Coordinates of C-alpha atoms in Angstrom, one line a residue:
X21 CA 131.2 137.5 44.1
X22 CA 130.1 137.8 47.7
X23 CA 128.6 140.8 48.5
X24 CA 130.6 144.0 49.6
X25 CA 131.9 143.7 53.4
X26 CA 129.7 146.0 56.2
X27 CA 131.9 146.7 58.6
X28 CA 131.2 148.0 62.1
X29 CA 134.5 150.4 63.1
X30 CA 132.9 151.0 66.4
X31 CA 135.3 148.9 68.1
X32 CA 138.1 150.9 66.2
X33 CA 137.0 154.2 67.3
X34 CA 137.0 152.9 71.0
X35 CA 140.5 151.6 70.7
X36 CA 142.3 153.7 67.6
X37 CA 145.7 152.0 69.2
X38 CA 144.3 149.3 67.7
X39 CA 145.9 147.0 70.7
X40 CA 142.6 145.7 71.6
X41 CA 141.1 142.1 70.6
X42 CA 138.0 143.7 69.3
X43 CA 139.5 147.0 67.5
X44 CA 142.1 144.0 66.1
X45 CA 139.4 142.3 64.7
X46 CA 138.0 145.2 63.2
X47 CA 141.5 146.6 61.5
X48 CA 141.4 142.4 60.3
X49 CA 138.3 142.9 58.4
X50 CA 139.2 146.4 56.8
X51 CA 142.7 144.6 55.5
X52 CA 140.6 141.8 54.3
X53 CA 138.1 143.7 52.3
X54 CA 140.9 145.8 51.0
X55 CA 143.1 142.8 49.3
X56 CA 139.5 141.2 48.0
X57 CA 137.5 143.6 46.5
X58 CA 139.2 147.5 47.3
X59 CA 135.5 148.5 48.3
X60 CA 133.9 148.2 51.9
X61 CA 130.7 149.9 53.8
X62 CA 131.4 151.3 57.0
X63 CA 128.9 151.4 60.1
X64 CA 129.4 152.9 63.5
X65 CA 131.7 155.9 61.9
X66 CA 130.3 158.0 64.4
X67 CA 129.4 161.0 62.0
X68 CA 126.0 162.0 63.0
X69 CA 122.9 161.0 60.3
X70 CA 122.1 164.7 61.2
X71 CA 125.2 165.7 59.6
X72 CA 124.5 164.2 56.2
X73 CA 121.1 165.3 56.2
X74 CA 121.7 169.4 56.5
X75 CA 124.7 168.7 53.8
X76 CA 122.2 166.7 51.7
X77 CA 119.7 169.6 51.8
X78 CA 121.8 172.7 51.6
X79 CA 123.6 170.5 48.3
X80 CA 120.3 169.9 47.1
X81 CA 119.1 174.0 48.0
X82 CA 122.3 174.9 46.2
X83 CA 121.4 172.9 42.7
X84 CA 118.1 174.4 42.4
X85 CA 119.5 177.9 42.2
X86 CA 118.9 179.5 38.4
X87 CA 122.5 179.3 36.9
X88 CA 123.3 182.6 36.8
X89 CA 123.8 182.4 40.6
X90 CA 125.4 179.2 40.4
X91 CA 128.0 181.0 37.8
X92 CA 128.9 183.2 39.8
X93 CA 131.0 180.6 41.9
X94 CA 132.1 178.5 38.8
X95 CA 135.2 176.5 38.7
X96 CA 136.9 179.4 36.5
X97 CA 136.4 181.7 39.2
X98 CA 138.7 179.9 41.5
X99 CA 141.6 179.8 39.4
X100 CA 144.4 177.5 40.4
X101 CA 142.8 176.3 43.2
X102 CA 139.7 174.8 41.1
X103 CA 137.1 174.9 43.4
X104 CA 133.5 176.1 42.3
X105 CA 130.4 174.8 40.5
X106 CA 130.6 173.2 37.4
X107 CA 127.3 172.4 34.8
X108 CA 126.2 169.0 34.0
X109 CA 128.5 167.6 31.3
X110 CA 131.3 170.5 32.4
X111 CA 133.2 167.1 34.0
X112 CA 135.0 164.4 31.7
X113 CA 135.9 160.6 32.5
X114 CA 138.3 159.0 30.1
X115 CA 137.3 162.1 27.7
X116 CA 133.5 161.5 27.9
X117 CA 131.2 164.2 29.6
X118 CA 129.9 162.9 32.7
X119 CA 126.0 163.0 33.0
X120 CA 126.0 164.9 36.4
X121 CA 126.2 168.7 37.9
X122 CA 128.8 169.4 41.1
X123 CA 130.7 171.9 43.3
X124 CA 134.2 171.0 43.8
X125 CA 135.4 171.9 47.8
X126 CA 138.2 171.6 50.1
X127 CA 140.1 172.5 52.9
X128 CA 139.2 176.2 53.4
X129 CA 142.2 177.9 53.1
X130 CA 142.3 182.1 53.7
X131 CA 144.4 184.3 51.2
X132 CA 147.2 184.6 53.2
X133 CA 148.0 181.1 53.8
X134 CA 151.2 179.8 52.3
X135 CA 150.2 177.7 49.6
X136 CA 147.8 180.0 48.1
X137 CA 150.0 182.9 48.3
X138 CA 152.7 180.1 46.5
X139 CA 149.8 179.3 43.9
X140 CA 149.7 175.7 44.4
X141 CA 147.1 173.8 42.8
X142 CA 144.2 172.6 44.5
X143 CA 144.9 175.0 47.4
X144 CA 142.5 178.0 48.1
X145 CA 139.2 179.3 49.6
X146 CA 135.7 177.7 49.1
X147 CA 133.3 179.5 46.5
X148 CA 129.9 179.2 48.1
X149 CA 127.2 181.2 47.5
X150 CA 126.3 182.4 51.1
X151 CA 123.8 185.0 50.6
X152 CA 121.5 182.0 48.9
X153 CA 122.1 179.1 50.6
X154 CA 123.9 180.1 54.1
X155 CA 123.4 176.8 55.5
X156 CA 125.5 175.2 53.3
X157 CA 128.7 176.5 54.3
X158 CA 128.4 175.6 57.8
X159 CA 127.1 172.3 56.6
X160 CA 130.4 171.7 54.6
X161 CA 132.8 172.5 57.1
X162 CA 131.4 170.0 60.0
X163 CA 131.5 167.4 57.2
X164 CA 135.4 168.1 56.1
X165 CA 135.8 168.0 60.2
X166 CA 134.4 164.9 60.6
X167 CA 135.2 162.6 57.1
X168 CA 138.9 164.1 57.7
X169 CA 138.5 162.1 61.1
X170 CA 137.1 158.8 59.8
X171 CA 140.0 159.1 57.2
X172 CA 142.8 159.1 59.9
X173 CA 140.7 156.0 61.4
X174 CA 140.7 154.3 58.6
X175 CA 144.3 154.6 57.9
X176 CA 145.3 153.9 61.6
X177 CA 143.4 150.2 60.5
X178 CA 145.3 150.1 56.7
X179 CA 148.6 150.5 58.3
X180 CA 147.8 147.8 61.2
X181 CA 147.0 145.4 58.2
X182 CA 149.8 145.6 56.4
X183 CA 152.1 145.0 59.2
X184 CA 153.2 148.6 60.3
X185 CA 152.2 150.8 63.7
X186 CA 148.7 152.4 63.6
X187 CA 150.8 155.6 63.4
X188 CA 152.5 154.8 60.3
X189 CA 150.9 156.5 57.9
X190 CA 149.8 160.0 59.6
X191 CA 153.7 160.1 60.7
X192 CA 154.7 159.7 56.7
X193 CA 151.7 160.9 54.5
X194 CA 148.8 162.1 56.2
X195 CA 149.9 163.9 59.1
X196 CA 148.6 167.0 56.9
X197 CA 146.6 165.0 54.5
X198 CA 145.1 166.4 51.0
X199 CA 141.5 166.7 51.5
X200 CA 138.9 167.0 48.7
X201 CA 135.1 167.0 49.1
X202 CA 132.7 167.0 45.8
X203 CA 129.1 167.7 46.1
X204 CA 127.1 165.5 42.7
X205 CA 123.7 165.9 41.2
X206 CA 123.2 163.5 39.0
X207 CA 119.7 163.7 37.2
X208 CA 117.2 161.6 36.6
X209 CA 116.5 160.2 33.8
X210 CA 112.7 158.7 32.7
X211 CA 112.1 155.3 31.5
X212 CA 111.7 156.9 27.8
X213 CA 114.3 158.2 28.1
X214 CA 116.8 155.4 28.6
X215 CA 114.8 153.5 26.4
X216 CA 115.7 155.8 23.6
X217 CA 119.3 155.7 24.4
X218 CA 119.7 152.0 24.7
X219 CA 122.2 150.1 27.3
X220 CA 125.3 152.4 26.1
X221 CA 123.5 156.0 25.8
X222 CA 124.7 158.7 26.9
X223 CA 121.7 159.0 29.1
X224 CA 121.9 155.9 31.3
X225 CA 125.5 157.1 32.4
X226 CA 126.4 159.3 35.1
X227 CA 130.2 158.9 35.2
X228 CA 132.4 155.8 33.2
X229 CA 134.6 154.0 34.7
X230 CA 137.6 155.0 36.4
X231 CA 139.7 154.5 39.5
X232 CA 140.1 157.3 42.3
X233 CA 143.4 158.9 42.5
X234 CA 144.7 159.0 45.9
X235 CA 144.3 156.8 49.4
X236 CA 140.7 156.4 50.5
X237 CA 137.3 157.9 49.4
X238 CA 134.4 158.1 51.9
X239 CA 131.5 158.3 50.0
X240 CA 127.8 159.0 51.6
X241 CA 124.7 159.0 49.5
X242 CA 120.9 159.5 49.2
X243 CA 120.3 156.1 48.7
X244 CA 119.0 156.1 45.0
X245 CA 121.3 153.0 43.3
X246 CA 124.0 153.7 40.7
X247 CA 127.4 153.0 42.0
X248 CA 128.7 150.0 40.5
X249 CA 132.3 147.7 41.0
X250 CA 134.1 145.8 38.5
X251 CA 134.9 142.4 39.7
X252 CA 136.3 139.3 37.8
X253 CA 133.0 138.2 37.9
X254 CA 131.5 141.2 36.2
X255 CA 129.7 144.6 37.2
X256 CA 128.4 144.5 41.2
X257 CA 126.0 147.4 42.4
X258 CA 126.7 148.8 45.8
X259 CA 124.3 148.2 48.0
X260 CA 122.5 150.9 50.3
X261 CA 122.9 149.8 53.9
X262 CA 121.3 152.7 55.8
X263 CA 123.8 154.9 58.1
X264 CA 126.7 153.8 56.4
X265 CA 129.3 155.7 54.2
X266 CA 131.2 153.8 51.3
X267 CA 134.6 153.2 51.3
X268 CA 137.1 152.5 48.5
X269 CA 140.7 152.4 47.6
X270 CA 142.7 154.3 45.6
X271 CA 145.3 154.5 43.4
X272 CA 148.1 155.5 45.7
X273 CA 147.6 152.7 48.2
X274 CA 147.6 150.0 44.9
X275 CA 151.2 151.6 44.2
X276 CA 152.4 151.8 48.0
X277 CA 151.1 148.2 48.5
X278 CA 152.3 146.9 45.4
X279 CA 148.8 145.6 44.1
X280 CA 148.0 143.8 47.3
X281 CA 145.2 146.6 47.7
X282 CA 143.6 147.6 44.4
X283 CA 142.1 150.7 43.3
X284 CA 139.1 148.6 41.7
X285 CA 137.3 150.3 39.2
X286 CA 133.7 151.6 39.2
X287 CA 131.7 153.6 37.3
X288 CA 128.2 155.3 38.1
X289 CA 124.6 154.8 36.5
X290 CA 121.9 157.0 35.9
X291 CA 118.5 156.9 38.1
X292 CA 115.9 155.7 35.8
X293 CA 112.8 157.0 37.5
X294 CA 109.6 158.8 36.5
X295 CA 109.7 162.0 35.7
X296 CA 109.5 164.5 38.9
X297 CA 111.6 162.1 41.2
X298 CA 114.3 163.5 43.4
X299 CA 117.8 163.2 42.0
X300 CA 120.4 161.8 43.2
X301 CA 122.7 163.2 45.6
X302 CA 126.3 161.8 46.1
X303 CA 128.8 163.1 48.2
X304 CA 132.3 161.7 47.8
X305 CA 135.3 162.6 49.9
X306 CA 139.1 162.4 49.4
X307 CA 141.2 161.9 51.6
X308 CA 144.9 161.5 50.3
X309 CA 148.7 161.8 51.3
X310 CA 150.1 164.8 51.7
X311 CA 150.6 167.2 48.4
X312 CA 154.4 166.7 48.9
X313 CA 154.4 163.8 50.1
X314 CA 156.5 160.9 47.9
X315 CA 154.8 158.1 47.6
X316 CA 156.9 155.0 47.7
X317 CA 156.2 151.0 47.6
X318 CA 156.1 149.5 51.4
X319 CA 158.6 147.0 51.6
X320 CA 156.0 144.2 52.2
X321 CA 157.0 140.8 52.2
X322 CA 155.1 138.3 50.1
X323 CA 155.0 137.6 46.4
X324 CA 152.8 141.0 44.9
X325 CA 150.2 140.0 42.4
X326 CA 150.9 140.6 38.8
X327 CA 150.6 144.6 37.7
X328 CA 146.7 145.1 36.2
X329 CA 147.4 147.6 34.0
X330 CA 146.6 145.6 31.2
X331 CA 142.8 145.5 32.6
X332 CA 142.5 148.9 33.8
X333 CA 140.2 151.6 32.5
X334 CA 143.0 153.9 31.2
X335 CA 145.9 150.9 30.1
X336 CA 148.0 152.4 32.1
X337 CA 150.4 151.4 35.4
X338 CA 149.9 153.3 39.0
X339 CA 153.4 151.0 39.8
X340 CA 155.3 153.1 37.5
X341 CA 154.6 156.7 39.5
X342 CA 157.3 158.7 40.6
X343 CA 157.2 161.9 42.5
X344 CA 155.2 163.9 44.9
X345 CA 151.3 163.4 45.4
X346 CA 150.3 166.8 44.2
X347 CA 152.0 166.2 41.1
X348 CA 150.0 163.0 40.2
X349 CA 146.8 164.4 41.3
X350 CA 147.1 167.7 39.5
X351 CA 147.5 165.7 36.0
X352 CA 144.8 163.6 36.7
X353 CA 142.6 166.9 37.3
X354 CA 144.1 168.8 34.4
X355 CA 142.8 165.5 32.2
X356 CA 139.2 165.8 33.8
X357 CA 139.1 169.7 33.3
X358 CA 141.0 170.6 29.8
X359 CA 140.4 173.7 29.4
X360 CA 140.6 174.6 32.8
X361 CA 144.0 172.2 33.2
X362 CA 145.8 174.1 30.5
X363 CA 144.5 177.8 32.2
X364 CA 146.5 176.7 35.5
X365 CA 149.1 174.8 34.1
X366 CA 150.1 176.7 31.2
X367 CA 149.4 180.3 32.3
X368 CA 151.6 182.7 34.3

């Protein structure tokens, strides 16, 4: 496989009608990597380096905290609208622990507004711990501000590629878009010990493999390797390409598109390093349709590739979805979080 596309979206950003040759050539690109491999890295996004350095130090300021302070922002604190902290292995894939720590965030939503008032899912204030790490909190909100941006770029390209007006999807599914931002430790692990565990331990792993549930993710990291892609030619790490964010597809643009984009699978290896060095920080953000939102096929023209459900992770078909985004995403989160899934869902 050839490596994963670097695309420069500078072009983009000058143009977002997308009406010039260069910003054309640039939403040509982004369609291209989408049908071929569902992954991309993205230069010239225009979110400051600055940016993901004060959210990469108040993430990292927020894992060192003793436990007890972290707990008292846990995940069962925010009730239905499952934000908060959550301990390594509190996080399943496929119904394996994941090998990593995290604080699950949001659009910051007061106590009044609508949805929480409604008690839908997903829909609520951010638990941070202020009093600890105050920086944090400022640091989160300038990068919901800023990746919610990029995501309404990115789209703007998507919907050029596929044949429709750069407006098309913020008029349908984004104009108030679902956003979700996770903050991921994952630790370190020494050369004894993944030699101990052997190629399938528990301790080389930091999450199995799985697709992502909704339109795009925007991922920026420290760095450190890990992320990995499942091609037909095998496993492919993601490169590190410094001031660029990582961009993949997700499961509701495979079922809008028909399979012409995929949500390709990837999973996540641990750091093997000695012991003392840095973990790794990975900050992954969501940007979906809206939580009502239906989510339909496009009427493309064009034979559509045979469905992969067959292949993926879980067996099972993202073509044969019907209903409203925040239904689909509130299963998939209920399966990542059990007990916590059957709290919200089952209780009054």
């Amino acid at each position: 496989m050839a490596p994963l596309p670097v695309i420069d979206l500078t072009a983009l950003r000058a143009d977002p009608d997308i009406v010039e040759p260069a910003a054309v050539a640039v939403a040509e690109a982004v369609d291209r990597a989408a049908r071929d491999t569902g992954f991309l890295l993205v230069t010239g996004h225009g979110v400051p380096v600055e940016d993901h350095r004060r959210l990469d130090a108040a993430a990292r300021d927020f894992f060192a905290l003793p436990d007890e302070v972290k707990r008292r922002v846990a995940m069962d604190r925010g009730g239905r609208a499952w934000r908060g902290w959550f301990p390594e292995g509190g996080e399943l894939t496929s119904g394996r622990p994941d090998r990593k720590e995290g604080l699950y965030l949001g659009e910051d939503l007061p106590a009044d507004d609508p949805r929480v008032v409604g008690g839908v899912p997903l829909h609520g204030p951010n638990l941070l711990p202020d009093a600890e790490v105050p920086d944090l909190r400022r640091a989160v909100d300038a990068w919901l501000a800023a990746a919610t941006d990029l995501g309404h770029l990115l789209v703007r390209a998507l919907g050029v590629g596929l044949g429709l007006p750069p407006g098309w999807f913020d008029e349908h599914l984004t104009g108030r878009p679902t956003i979700l931002l996770r903050l991921f430790r994952y630790p370190t692990v020494t050369p004894a010990e993944a030699g101990e565990a052997g190629e399938a331990g528990d301790a080389t792993w930091g999450v199995g493999e799985h697709t992502d549930y909704g339109l795009l993710t925007i991922l920026a990291h420290d760095g450190r390797p890990g992320l990995q892609v499942r091609t037909g030619g095998g496993w492919v790490d993601v490169p590190a390409v410094d001031g660029s964010f990582v961009v993949n597809l997700g499961d509701m643009l495979d079922r809008m598109t028909g399979g012409r984009y995929r949500s390709t699978p990837h999973r996540v290896r641990a750091v093997i390093a000695p012991a003392g060095a840095p973990d790794r920080i990975s900050i992954p953000f969501f940007f979906d349709p809206a939580w009502d939102a239906e989510v339909a096929p496009l009427p493309l023209t064009g034979p559509a590739p045979d469905d992969d459900a067959p292949d993926r992770w879980d067996g099972t078909s993202v073509h044969e979805w019907q209903g409203p985004y925040g239904d689909y995403l509130t299963a998939k989160v209920a399966k990542v979080f059990p007990s916590l899934g059957a709290a919200v869902l089952d209780g009054p």
